[in-house]
Each structure stands twice: as structure tokens, then as C-alpha cells.
XYZ file of C-alpha atoms in Angstrom:
631
model
C 102.186 -27.765 -86.370
C 101.838 -25.116 -83.657
C 98.066 -25.130 -84.030
C 97.925 -28.891 -83.498
C 100.260 -28.733 -80.492
C 98.202 -25.954 -78.982
C 95.096 -28.095 -79.409
C 96.835 -30.998 -77.612
C 97.910 -28.713 -74.779
C 94.390 -27.284 -74.481
C 92.893 -30.765 -74.286
C 95.472 -31.838 -71.759
C 94.803 -28.881 -69.485
C 91.049 -29.252 -69.819
C 91.103 -32.891 -68.784
C 94.090 -32.979 -66.434
C 92.113 -32.400 -63.247
C 89.405 -34.810 -64.381
C 91.888 -37.643 -64.806
C 94.302 -36.764 -61.997
C 91.618 -36.909 -59.338
C 91.438 -40.666 -59.900
C 95.024 -41.054 -58.761
C 94.805 -38.979 -55.602
C 95.550 -40.419 -52.186
C 92.770 -40.030 -49.651
C 94.538 -37.205 -47.780
C 94.507 -35.007 -50.888
C 91.117 -35.978 -52.206
C 88.779 -33.436 -50.648
C 90.915 -30.449 -51.574
C 91.457 -31.526 -55.172
C 87.842 -32.519 -55.683
C 86.843 -28.865 -55.338
C 88.634 -28.131 -58.608
C 87.035 -30.810 -60.743
C 83.935 -30.789 -62.873
C 82.574 -33.831 -61.013
C 82.193 -34.362 -57.296
C 82.988 -38.069 -57.651
C 83.985 -40.475 -60.367
C 83.237 -44.179 -60.505
C 85.658 -46.180 -62.620
C 84.372 -49.615 -63.634
C 86.570 -52.202 -65.352
C 85.371 -52.741 -68.900
C 87.987 -55.310 -69.844
C 87.116 -58.782 -71.070
C 87.516 -60.453 -67.678
C 85.212 -58.128 -65.771
C 82.821 -57.878 -68.711
C 82.407 -61.663 -68.646
C 81.746 -61.399 -64.904
C 78.947 -58.895 -65.412
C 80.507 -55.430 -65.255
C 78.078 -54.109 -67.889
C 75.157 -54.911 -65.555
C 76.973 -53.094 -62.764
C 77.484 -50.018 -64.989
C 73.841 -50.072 -66.032
C 72.747 -50.306 -62.396
C 74.985 -47.400 -61.396
C 73.763 -45.152 -64.199
C 70.117 -46.076 -63.612
C 70.358 -45.374 -59.885
C 72.213 -42.058 -60.366
C 69.595 -40.950 -62.875
C 66.725 -41.997 -60.583
C 68.248 -39.913 -57.750
C 68.905 -36.921 -60.064
C 72.656 -37.058 -59.356
C 74.474 -35.247 -62.153
C 77.843 -34.493 -60.577
C 79.057 -38.104 -60.505
C 80.728 -39.546 -63.588
C 80.699 -43.283 -64.404
C 83.635 -44.311 -66.576
C 84.181 -47.661 -68.277
C 87.925 -48.140 -68.202
C 90.518 -50.860 -68.733
C 91.876 -53.683 -66.586
C 92.869 -52.951 -62.994
C 94.786 -56.218 -62.844
C 93.075 -58.098 -60.028
C 90.966 -60.195 -62.383
C 90.072 -62.855 -59.809
C 87.888 -60.322 -57.974
C 85.971 -58.827 -60.890
C 83.833 -56.977 -61.579
C 85.851 -54.186 -60.012
C 84.944 -50.546 -59.504
C 86.737 -47.683 -57.787
C 85.093 -44.564 -56.401
C 87.274 -41.429 -56.460
C 88.399 -39.194 -54.832
C 88.297 -41.634 -51.884
C 89.918 -44.418 -53.906
C 87.447 -46.960 -52.503
C 88.163 -50.267 -54.271
C 85.030 -52.401 -54.553
C 85.570 -56.006 -55.670
C 83.169 -58.648 -56.977
C 80.628 -55.904 -57.579
C 77.002 -56.729 -58.297
C 74.032 -54.643 -59.526
C 72.567 -54.874 -56.017
C 75.841 -53.719 -54.520
C 76.005 -50.865 -57.020
C 72.664 -49.554 -55.746
C 73.999 -49.683 -52.161
C 77.126 -47.793 -53.220
C 75.030 -45.016 -54.705
C 72.687 -44.801 -51.688
C 75.260 -45.145 -48.913
C 78.554 -43.976 -50.393
C 77.672 -41.456 -53.097
C 74.701 -39.847 -51.357
C 75.470 -40.242 -47.636
C 79.265 -40.415 -47.775
C 79.487 -43.760 -45.970
C 81.846 -46.179 -47.711
C 80.385 -49.698 -47.894
C 83.332 -51.373 -46.182
C 81.838 -54.859 -46.417
C 81.902 -54.560 -50.213
C 85.515 -53.376 -50.447
C 88.523 -55.488 -51.429
C 89.386 -56.793 -47.924
C 93.088 -55.882 -48.149
C 92.192 -52.197 -48.503
C 90.456 -52.138 -45.110
C 92.839 -51.830 -42.175
C 91.966 -53.563 -38.901
C 91.179 -50.139 -37.371
C 88.738 -49.438 -40.218
C 91.035 -47.099 -42.165
C 90.805 -47.360 -45.964
C 94.232 -48.107 -47.420
C 95.400 -47.099 -50.921
C 95.896 -49.899 -53.420
C 99.664 -49.304 -53.325
C 99.679 -50.717 -49.792
C 98.090 -54.061 -50.723
C 100.171 -57.143 -51.413
C 98.948 -57.382 -55.006
C 100.002 -53.862 -55.981
C 102.867 -52.999 -53.575
C 105.688 -54.447 -55.668
C 104.243 -53.618 -59.077
C 105.573 -50.855 -61.308
C 103.242 -49.870 -64.095
C 104.801 -48.616 -67.309
C 103.170 -50.611 -70.085
C 99.978 -50.674 -67.993
C 100.331 -47.032 -66.913
C 96.919 -45.902 -68.157
C 94.993 -49.157 -67.825
C 92.282 -48.674 -65.227
C 92.986 -44.927 -65.135
C 91.562 -43.465 -68.348
C 88.557 -44.022 -70.564
C 90.165 -45.898 -73.467
C 87.501 -44.655 -75.869
C 88.287 -41.004 -75.179
C 91.418 -39.695 -76.868
C 91.307 -36.532 -74.779
C 91.914 -38.463 -71.596
C 94.976 -40.082 -73.171
C 96.240 -36.663 -74.226
C 95.635 -35.373 -70.682
C 98.262 -37.826 -69.467
C 100.923 -36.714 -71.984
C 99.499 -38.736 -74.838
C 101.002 -37.964 -78.281
C 103.529 -35.550 -76.774
C 106.272 -38.118 -77.413
C 105.256 -38.200 -81.075
C 105.409 -34.419 -81.208
C 108.835 -34.426 -79.604
C 110.123 -37.003 -82.073
C 108.802 -35.193 -85.138
C 109.944 -31.713 -84.120
C 113.078 -32.214 -82.036
C 114.699 -35.538 -82.993
C 116.229 -37.137 -86.041
C 115.528 -40.727 -87.031
C 118.936 -41.802 -85.729
C 118.346 -40.037 -82.411
C 115.102 -41.945 -81.938
C 116.821 -45.241 -82.654
C 119.769 -44.342 -80.406
C 117.315 -43.595 -77.580
C 115.706 -47.012 -77.992
C 119.132 -48.686 -78.043
C 120.292 -46.818 -74.941
C 117.088 -47.678 -73.062
C 117.809 -51.407 -73.374
C 114.212 -52.208 -74.359
C 113.983 -55.749 -75.669
C 111.067 -57.323 -77.513
C 108.373 -58.504 -75.143
C 106.956 -61.029 -77.593
C 109.253 -63.841 -76.527
C 112.675 -63.737 -78.135
C 113.872 -60.597 -76.368
C 115.652 -59.081 -79.401
C 116.794 -55.463 -78.762
C 114.132 -53.142 -80.166
C 116.564 -50.425 -81.170
C 118.701 -52.875 -83.178
C 115.654 -54.148 -85.032
C 114.676 -50.562 -85.927
C 118.263 -49.721 -86.941
C 118.472 -52.699 -89.301
C 115.259 -51.709 -91.023
C 116.195 -48.045 -91.322
C 119.493 -49.046 -92.978
C 117.666 -51.054 -95.659
C 117.018 -48.929 -98.757
C 113.445 -49.141 -100.078
C 110.723 -46.908 -101.437
C 108.175 -48.478 -99.082
C 108.532 -49.799 -95.530
C 106.034 -51.083 -93.011
C 105.470 -51.128 -89.237
C 103.546 -54.092 -87.850
C 102.139 -54.836 -84.423
C 101.732 -58.412 -83.260
C 98.528 -58.566 -81.225
C 97.895 -62.223 -82.078
C 98.219 -63.416 -78.505
C 97.781 -67.172 -78.733
C 99.394 -68.694 -75.629
C 96.952 -70.546 -73.356
C 96.278 -68.351 -70.335
C 97.844 -65.209 -71.786
C 95.931 -61.905 -71.904
C 98.604 -59.196 -71.484
C 98.392 -57.657 -74.953
C 94.595 -57.889 -75.015
C 94.395 -55.920 -71.773
C 96.688 -53.164 -73.035
C 94.666 -52.766 -76.222
C 91.438 -52.680 -74.223
C 92.733 -50.208 -71.668
C 95.188 -47.974 -73.546
C 95.010 -48.396 -77.347
C 96.464 -44.961 -78.157
C 99.772 -45.921 -76.507
C 100.264 -48.525 -79.234
C 99.171 -46.193 -82.055
C 101.543 -43.437 -80.890
C 104.459 -45.876 -80.597
C 103.851 -47.297 -84.066
C 103.879 -43.786 -85.515
C 107.184 -43.110 -83.729
C 108.590 -46.364 -85.147
C 107.343 -45.377 -88.592
C 109.230 -42.085 -88.373
C 112.391 -43.839 -87.136
C 112.613 -46.302 -90.045
C 110.978 -44.209 -92.765
C 107.621 -45.993 -93.041
C 104.236 -44.457 -93.780
C 101.932 -47.432 -93.181
C 101.301 -49.626 -90.152
C 99.247 -52.752 -89.552
C 97.944 -54.143 -86.277
C 97.343 -57.887 -86.554
C 94.855 -58.763 -83.826
C 92.876 -61.943 -83.310
C 89.182 -61.759 -84.042
C 88.478 -63.470 -80.696
C 89.278 -60.137 -79.004
C 86.125 -58.163 -79.875
C 86.524 -55.502 -77.170
C 90.154 -54.872 -78.143
C 89.229 -54.663 -81.832
C 86.377 -52.230 -81.156
C 88.543 -49.934 -79.034
C 91.327 -50.000 -81.637
C 88.846 -49.001 -84.302
C 87.601 -46.116 -82.138
C 91.142 -45.022 -81.282
C 92.301 -45.048 -84.907
C 89.281 -43.012 -85.990
C 89.872 -40.468 -83.188
C 93.606 -40.180 -83.980
C 92.778 -39.518 -87.640
C 90.181 -36.924 -86.646
C 92.704 -35.092 -84.493
C 95.358 -35.180 -87.193
C 97.588 -37.571 -85.238
C 97.386 -40.210 -87.949
C 97.274 -39.447 -91.638
C 99.022 -36.825 -93.755
C 101.514 -34.240 -92.503
C 101.246 -35.005 -88.790
C 101.955 -31.878 -86.695
C 102.313 -30.036 -90.019
C 105.555 -31.840 -90.751
C 106.322 -33.814 -93.891
C 105.779 -37.063 -92.007
C 102.637 -39.025 -92.899
C 101.607 -42.268 -91.271
C 98.443 -44.306 -91.031
C 97.418 -47.592 -89.400
C 94.985 -50.304 -90.411
C 93.731 -53.378 -88.573
C 93.936 -56.927 -89.859
C 92.032 -59.676 -88.081
C 93.586 -63.070 -87.437
C 91.626 -66.312 -87.351
C 93.133 -67.663 -84.172
C 96.077 -69.585 -85.612
C 98.861 -69.837 -83.007
C 101.509 -70.056 -85.733
C 100.581 -66.531 -86.862
C 102.295 -65.224 -83.755
C 105.541 -66.006 -85.624
C 106.547 -62.855 -87.445
C 106.853 -64.192 -91.014
C 103.623 -66.214 -90.720
C 101.869 -63.073 -89.429
C 103.020 -61.061 -92.399
C 102.013 -63.814 -94.793
C 98.544 -63.754 -93.250
C 98.284 -59.951 -93.604
C 99.019 -60.449 -97.286
C 95.880 -62.557 -97.510
C 97.618 -65.909 -97.752
C 97.607 -68.986 -95.541
C 99.541 -68.104 -92.377
C 102.754 -70.086 -92.760
C 106.308 -69.123 -91.792
C 108.993 -68.296 -94.343
C 112.654 -69.324 -94.262
C 115.015 -66.728 -92.796
C 117.190 -65.063 -94.001
C 116.143 -62.772 -95.496
C 114.833 -61.299 -92.257
C 111.773 -59.020 -92.207
C 113.947 -55.925 -91.720
C 115.231 -56.613 -95.237
C 112.257 -58.347 -96.882
C 109.079 -58.572 -94.831
C 105.492 -57.570 -95.526
C 104.772 -57.505 -99.268
C 108.521 -58.196 -99.713
C 109.334 -54.756 -98.300
C 111.479 -53.902 -95.217
C 109.288 -54.309 -92.107
C 109.607 -54.117 -88.357
C 107.338 -56.129 -86.092
C 106.971 -55.621 -82.356
C 104.280 -56.862 -80.012
C 101.770 -54.757 -78.109
C 103.680 -54.629 -74.808
C 106.912 -53.561 -76.516
C 105.152 -50.623 -78.174
C 103.446 -49.674 -74.885
C 106.868 -48.710 -73.476
C 108.058 -46.535 -76.364
C 106.341 -43.188 -75.740
C 107.357 -43.112 -72.095
C 110.969 -43.860 -73.000
C 110.946 -40.907 -75.405
C 109.421 -38.562 -72.800
C 111.334 -39.708 -69.708
C 114.611 -40.670 -71.367
C 116.666 -43.784 -71.955
C 118.518 -43.386 -68.648
C 115.249 -43.509 -66.707
C 114.156 -46.714 -68.390
C 117.541 -48.420 -68.256
C 117.741 -47.782 -64.492
C 114.859 -50.240 -64.023
C 115.419 -53.981 -64.126
C 118.665 -55.928 -64.351
C 121.947 -55.440 -66.188
C 120.791 -57.252 -69.320
C 117.002 -57.106 -68.952
C 115.795 -53.532 -68.623
C 112.402 -52.164 -67.651
C 109.356 -54.099 -66.505
C 107.489 -57.170 -67.659
C 103.753 -57.789 -67.705
C 102.562 -61.259 -66.707
C 99.157 -62.896 -66.917
C 99.222 -65.008 -63.764
C 96.824 -67.929 -63.718
C 96.385 -71.528 -62.647
C 96.572 -72.609 -59.018
C 97.061 -69.113 -57.590
C 94.896 -66.996 -55.294
C 95.185 -63.693 -57.161
C 94.614 -64.577 -60.798
C 95.285 -61.448 -62.802
C 97.576 -59.093 -64.658
C 100.774 -57.862 -63.000
C 103.670 -55.678 -64.093
C 106.927 -55.924 -62.174
C 110.524 -54.769 -62.691
C 112.744 -57.292 -64.434
C 114.639 -59.255 -61.806
C 111.630 -59.725 -59.505
C 111.773 -63.303 -58.292
C 109.236 -66.003 -59.033
C 108.629 -66.305 -55.281
C 107.648 -62.626 -55.010
C 105.163 -62.977 -57.841
C 103.603 -66.213 -56.529
C 103.667 -65.782 -52.759
C 103.336 -62.002 -52.352
C 101.663 -60.531 -55.415
C 99.783 -63.696 -56.300
C 98.698 -64.429 -52.716
C 100.094 -67.952 -52.694
C 98.539 -71.303 -53.560
C 94.872 -71.803 -52.547
C 93.639 -74.429 -50.087
C 96.973 -74.788 -48.309
C 98.548 -76.688 -51.221
C 102.259 -76.560 -52.001
C 103.770 -74.876 -55.014
C 105.080 -77.437 -57.480
C 105.974 -75.669 -60.703
C 105.288 -72.665 -62.945
C 105.090 -72.656 -66.723
C 106.467 -69.496 -68.385
C 106.498 -68.812 -72.079
C 103.396 -70.840 -72.919
C 103.744 -73.830 -75.275
C 107.226 -72.585 -76.212
C 108.393 -72.262 -72.624
C 109.334 -74.632 -69.863
C 108.269 -75.683 -66.387
C 110.150 -74.157 -63.462
C 110.188 -76.428 -60.371
C 109.839 -75.256 -56.781
C 113.591 -75.589 -56.226
C 114.018 -72.575 -58.537
C 111.301 -70.414 -57.007
C 113.868 -67.742 -56.106
C 114.983 -67.350 -59.720
C 114.913 -63.703 -60.910
C 112.525 -63.214 -63.810
C 114.707 -62.020 -66.679
C 115.688 -63.352 -70.086
C 119.010 -64.904 -69.143
C 117.982 -66.402 -65.785
C 114.987 -68.194 -67.293
C 117.063 -69.515 -70.215
C 119.600 -70.977 -67.782
C 116.983 -73.152 -66.103
C 115.425 -74.351 -69.348
C 112.530 -71.944 -69.667
C 111.941 -68.639 -71.437
C 110.221 -65.295 -70.910
C 107.782 -65.741 -73.778
C 105.085 -63.149 -74.135
C 104.235 -63.251 -70.431
C 101.915 -66.088 -69.536
C 102.679 -67.566 -66.125
C 100.709 -70.670 -65.163
C 101.110 -71.824 -61.545
C 100.763 -75.485 -60.593
C 100.311 -77.066 -57.178
C 101.215 -80.456 -55.698
C 98.187 -82.118 -57.309
C 99.459 -81.473 -60.842
C 100.731 -84.308 -63.003
C 103.704 -82.982 -64.960
C 103.434 -85.674 -67.631
C 99.849 -84.660 -68.200
C 100.919 -80.997 -68.413
C 103.504 -81.839 -71.064
C 100.851 -83.784 -72.975
C 98.421 -80.829 -72.768
C 100.918 -78.448 -74.364
C 101.929 -80.987 -77.015
C 98.252 -81.511 -77.957
C 98.000 -77.742 -78.385
C 101.120 -77.549 -80.552
C 99.981 -80.466 -82.745
C 96.670 -78.719 -83.301
C 98.344 -75.402 -84.142
C 101.256 -76.589 -86.295
C 100.836 -75.316 -89.847
C 102.407 -78.502 -91.202
C 104.669 -76.724 -93.669
C 107.846 -78.448 -92.481
C 108.018 -82.162 -91.768
C 110.141 -81.948 -88.557
C 107.289 -80.054 -86.892
C 104.398 -81.738 -88.675
C 105.641 -85.260 -87.949
C 107.820 -84.616 -84.900
C 105.111 -83.036 -82.748
C 102.691 -85.883 -83.459
C 105.373 -88.459 -82.643
C 106.116 -86.673 -79.351
C 102.402 -86.634 -78.523
C 102.104 -90.322 -79.349
C 104.948 -91.196 -76.973
C 103.438 -89.053 -74.206
C 100.073 -90.728 -74.767
C 101.741 -94.141 -74.413
C 103.279 -93.026 -71.128
C 100.001 -91.766 -69.683
C 98.134 -94.914 -70.722
C 100.670 -97.408 -69.412
C 101.946 -98.618 -72.801
C 105.472 -97.157 -72.797
C 108.888 -98.472 -71.823
C 111.816 -96.531 -70.395
C 113.324 -96.422 -73.875
C 110.658 -93.854 -74.794
C 112.389 -91.257 -72.621
C 115.608 -91.498 -74.622
C 113.631 -91.326 -77.873
C 111.809 -88.196 -76.649
C 115.061 -86.412 -75.861
C 116.642 -87.437 -79.152
C 113.656 -86.298 -81.205
C 113.440 -83.014 -79.310
C 117.092 -82.270 -80.047
C 116.548 -82.847 -83.778
C 113.448 -80.631 -83.856
C 115.292 -77.720 -82.254
C 117.719 -77.509 -85.154
C 115.581 -78.619 -88.088
C 112.149 -77.029 -87.734
C 111.427 -74.007 -89.944
C 110.168 -71.593 -87.332
C 110.250 -70.998 -83.581
C 106.956 -72.815 -83.003
C 108.517 -76.156 -84.006
C 111.960 -75.350 -82.641
C 110.566 -74.745 -79.164
C 107.651 -77.212 -79.296
C 109.451 -79.775 -77.173
C 110.369 -77.349 -74.354
C 107.469 -78.297 -72.056
C 108.383 -81.970 -72.501
C 112.139 -81.650 -72.046
C 111.824 -79.290 -69.071
C 109.431 -81.636 -67.242
C 111.714 -84.542 -68.056
C 114.642 -82.577 -66.677
C 113.023 -81.717 -63.351
C 110.317 -84.348 -62.895
C 111.847 -87.446 -64.481
C 110.735 -89.584 -61.535
C 107.115 -88.927 -62.468
C 107.717 -90.248 -65.988
C 109.449 -93.324 -64.548
C 106.563 -93.873 -62.090
C 104.079 -93.772 -64.988
C 106.116 -96.216 -67.049
C 107.428 -98.680 -64.460
C 104.732 -98.643 -61.791
C 101.816 -97.769 -64.096
C 100.892 -95.148 -61.522
C 99.952 -91.461 -61.655
C 100.538 -90.075 -58.168
C 98.553 -86.928 -58.983
C 95.583 -89.099 -60.124
C 95.185 -87.225 -63.410
C 95.986 -89.950 -65.957
C 92.732 -91.885 -66.091
C 94.149 -95.027 -67.758
C 96.534 -95.563 -64.842
C 93.847 -95.198 -62.183
C 91.495 -97.796 -60.763
C 88.207 -97.383 -58.976
C 88.158 -98.943 -55.515
C 85.532 -99.265 -52.767
C 86.411 -98.431 -49.156
C 84.990 -101.343 -47.100
C 84.704 -99.115 -44.019
C 82.408 -96.696 -45.845
C 80.445 -99.094 -48.053
C 76.977 -99.884 -46.631
C 76.116 -102.543 -49.209
C 73.264 -100.547 -50.719
C 74.010 -102.134 -54.157
C 73.483 -98.858 -56.076
C 76.971 -99.149 -57.569
C 76.560 -102.731 -58.765
C 73.100 -102.079 -60.159
C 74.394 -99.162 -62.248
C 77.633 -100.766 -63.444
C 77.240 -101.321 -67.226
C 79.742 -104.202 -67.364
C 79.016 -106.019 -64.103
C 82.431 -105.281 -62.612
C 81.103 -104.842 -59.043
C 80.216 -107.761 -56.813
C 78.813 -108.025 -53.298
C 75.690 -108.810 -51.285
C 73.168 -106.520 -49.680
C 74.444 -104.759 -46.547
C 77.975 -106.080 -47.127
C 80.991 -104.189 -48.574
C 81.276 -104.471 -52.351
C 84.338 -105.051 -54.535
C 85.387 -103.804 -58.005
C 87.126 -106.127 -60.454
C 89.725 -103.787 -61.984
C 90.243 -106.051 -65.023
C 86.560 -105.794 -65.969
C 86.039 -102.142 -64.961
C 85.855 -99.696 -67.898
C 86.361 -96.651 -65.623
C 83.095 -94.976 -66.581
C 82.759 -93.470 -63.089
C 79.051 -94.325 -62.651
C 79.808 -96.168 -59.395
C 81.332 -93.037 -57.894
C 78.500 -90.865 -59.188
C 75.831 -93.100 -57.637
C 77.493 -93.816 -54.288
C 75.734 -91.904 -51.494
C 78.345 -92.750 -48.873
C 81.503 -91.508 -50.660
C 82.871 -95.028 -50.534
C 84.170 -95.155 -54.112
C 87.581 -93.598 -54.779
C 90.335 -93.732 -57.415
C 93.770 -95.177 -56.720
């Protein structure tokens, strides 16, 4: 045990300066840089978002240019997500902390020539908010996007090389596991989790410590620890980013959980559509085994624990805990009736705990810093921070982590940079297909479990989709219902039939076939599904519909009574028209109309017969004078 701890301490000391230099403020940089093995370090985001934007080409260009110039004292590191995904690829040069956004291979060459060699920061390539009007380079903590964030789950993302276990150890990695195994009993670990107030970040918000306590109390020769990394919500990428940027945080936490409940085997269930996350998990597990941090007799104690990966096939229902366990067992991913709950009879019919990636990412820091530290963050009933994947009609699309209780307005207007193109905020969808739409009247709502539930939404896993004034809320409800219908496993008839009936009624509304009676039928069916569906997918499937009905009922009525979609999204309720003031009578529209719905003479304004028109859009495509519009 002592030998292993000494090895961890040695690694930590060896790498501490290397990693710490990346976090220095500019005033300290020159002095600290003298004590590092490298004069400068260039951190490039290697997460999925930046990779898809071309960060690999940027890395290749940097390394090629450094090699061509015989520069050996500059280290290029592929790291995890920095959060500001809208501006990827992103790279940061330390010790200056110069934050370059939307990097290109050409820009990378300039950075080497001007910044690395000559010491002149390429200010025109920097993230604009980091450049003060007097030319001073500001730290990221002073920008609107980062100022109100507090990184706990994302602590190491964008800071360390996720494929190097030594860099994780250098920032206290696996010291929480050592503390647990050598200084704490199982009950003390569970009591710490209870006192911290950590609740599950996968959606339901169940207290983590209580879940662990239930499982520990169940007598069994075998127990399991599972991690839900099957992130299926549209627009969600929180768990993926943590696995890509800090995989060891999850492995360490699962080992701690295994000790607390008496388990020796863990499984990470991750979707196969996350190739970078899967690869980095595989590397991390192999490294942890090599260093004796997974496997037999960890830290020379009698505690043994190992972790394996299981790939999911992209089924949304497998995000439900019993369906996930069924899938790990090699069966079709379908939910099971509860009780018995997984803490009593879970994976392979043995007691099992399941937490999601973000929940585990908090555990080691709670052990090291204490329950009081963690419980001092957030609100009375919702402790700590929450990670959100912010997308949709928002300027700063990306990954944010804020203390619980931060308002929706702060996230959208300050961190998110507001709505683009001067549009007004209309609503935000939290909780994905299981959540609800929050209208602009509730923009000052604190983001915590209870506050969201009161207004008909839910925390969910952390997807936050922003909508502007041009969004049709009926169309949004239909989009989520289409998703749920596609993803329902069909095991129980209330979900299998109910979701399709809801979709059918929404389709009738958006195509002008419904009556006002449909609204009462929707609400009645939704109420029955909440109490009769087998799992949470079906029980919450109607939330996007009922929440939009609650806050945007007038839009539903407008669709039904006036056969009109004010947002001009529901094609069947729109009609092509020709503006007589813009039409030059060129006849291109009439000559290309496949059904002869357009009439008019040369050099005179034309007219569209809406009863004959099939809404193919060819008239609008062919008009050179922008005279055709939809009404």
C-alpha cells in the first residue's frame, strides 16, 4: 500500500508544475515557466465538437511547424472540452493563457511564427472577449461565458491530457480512493455522500448517498456498480464531454462506490456513437490496471475492483436504469417492473447501484474536500453544480457548469450571450424529451430540481435547448413526440399506443385537421400515461406536449381554429403568395409550376391559386426577384 501511494505522490510531484502552469494567470506566468520542463504548452481541444470542426488538422499543423522550426521546448497537448463549443476548434497557449478560437491550420502556423517564436500574441485570432479595448489580454474567468461558471464535474476538462493517467494523478487523482480505502469505513463513505447532498444528475435527482445505503444494506455475495453513459437526449453532450476530457474521475468514483456497497465489479454502459469517449475510457481503464488502481488488492488492501465497458446501440430507452441493466445482460433493452428496485435486485438479479457520468464526476472531490464544502454550494435542497449542454437559438452554444440556483436568465443572457440576430427569447426546453418547455415569463426561475418541477419541467440530464420568437411550439411538441415514438420499446401498451395516439393528434393539429376537442383528449391521455406506463420514458413522454399546452395554448388554438401557424413552420397551414409590388411578370414561376397553379401574363404580376398549389416550393426557388413568400 505504501509503495503504491509513494508512486502516486512521485507522479503527482513530477507532473504538478507541468499541469499547474496551464492554470496560471498572466502575472504569474513568466516566473512559474522557469520551473517547468517546457517553455510553453499549447492545449488543443480534442473533444467531439472541436474534432468535427477540424482540431486534428490544427494539431497536425502545430506539430509539423514546431518540428520544421526545431522547437523542442513547446508541448502540444490534445485535451478535453473547454466548453465554448460554438467557437471551435479552440486552443490555448500557456503560460500566457492566450485563448485562440475558430483555429485553422493556417492560423496555427501564424501562432508558431509570431507567438511561439517572436512572443507576439496574434490578437486578431483570439476569442474577442479576452482582448480588452486597451489591448490587454484578459483571463477566461473575466469573460461573460466563464465568469459565473464553477467547475467541479468539469474540473479537469480542458486542463489535462485525458489519455495520460499521470496528469490526472498530478491533480489529486486517485487520492480520494486511497483515503477511502485506508482511512474510512463503508458507512463513513456513505454518510459523507449523504451529508454532501449530492443528488443523481441523470434526471430524477434521487439522493446518491441513500441509493448507496440501500444497496449496502442488501445482503448478497455479489454486487455491481454501473455507470449510465447512454446519453440519448437530443442536444445533450454533458456526459460525453466528461468521459472525453476526464475519464479517470469516473473510474475512481466507481471504485469508491464499489467499496462503499461491497462490490467488486463495475460496468460502464456507453453508446457506441461516442467513439472518442469509448477510446479514452479503454485507455484509462488499461492505465488504471497497469498502475494497480483497478484490479486485485488496490493499495495493498483486501479491496479488489475492476471495470468493463459495454456498448449500447443507441436506444433511448436504455437510459432507464432497468432497461440498461437488461441490455448489459445481453438481452433486448426493455425496462422491468419496480419493485424490486435495482438496489435489491438489479444487474444479473444482484444488488446494483447505477449513477450517471456527471454524478460520479463529483464523488472524488467530495471525499477530498468534504461534505460541508460541497453542501455549501447551490440551494437548500439542490446542492452543488449542474452541467448543461446549451444549444438551439443561442449565441454561445456549448457546455456550462453553474451552481444550482443560477437563473435561466443568467445562463441565456450572460453565459449564453443572448439570442442571435436580435430575436426575442421565447422558451427553453430542459430535460429533453422527458422535460418541459419554460416560457419567457419564467426566465428568472432558479435552476434546481424543485423550481423546475413547479413550473412543469424537470432537470433531466442537462440538455437545455433555447428557442426564439420564430419557433412554433406545436411543432416542437411534435418533434419530441416523434422522437419518443421512435424510441419507445413497445413493451407496455400505454406507451406503445399512447405515444402514437398523441403524435397522431399533434399531426392533425399541424395539418389543419383537428378540432378543439383534441386538446381535451391530449390532456386526458397524458394524465393516463403518467400513471400507467411501465417506465419513466412513457410516464414523462407527454411532458413536452402538456407544458406547451399549458403556456402556449393560444398557438394550438390558432392552428386549429384559424388554420394558421404564426411561426410559419407547419407547412400544411402555409400558402405560397406572390407580392405584386415585387413581381416583374417574368413567368419563371408559372413555367416551372408542376400543377399549373400560377396564372398571369408577361410583365404583369402573377397569382397563385392556393387550392391547386401543392406547396412544392419551386416557384420560390425560381423567382429572381424574391416576390414569392409564404403566409
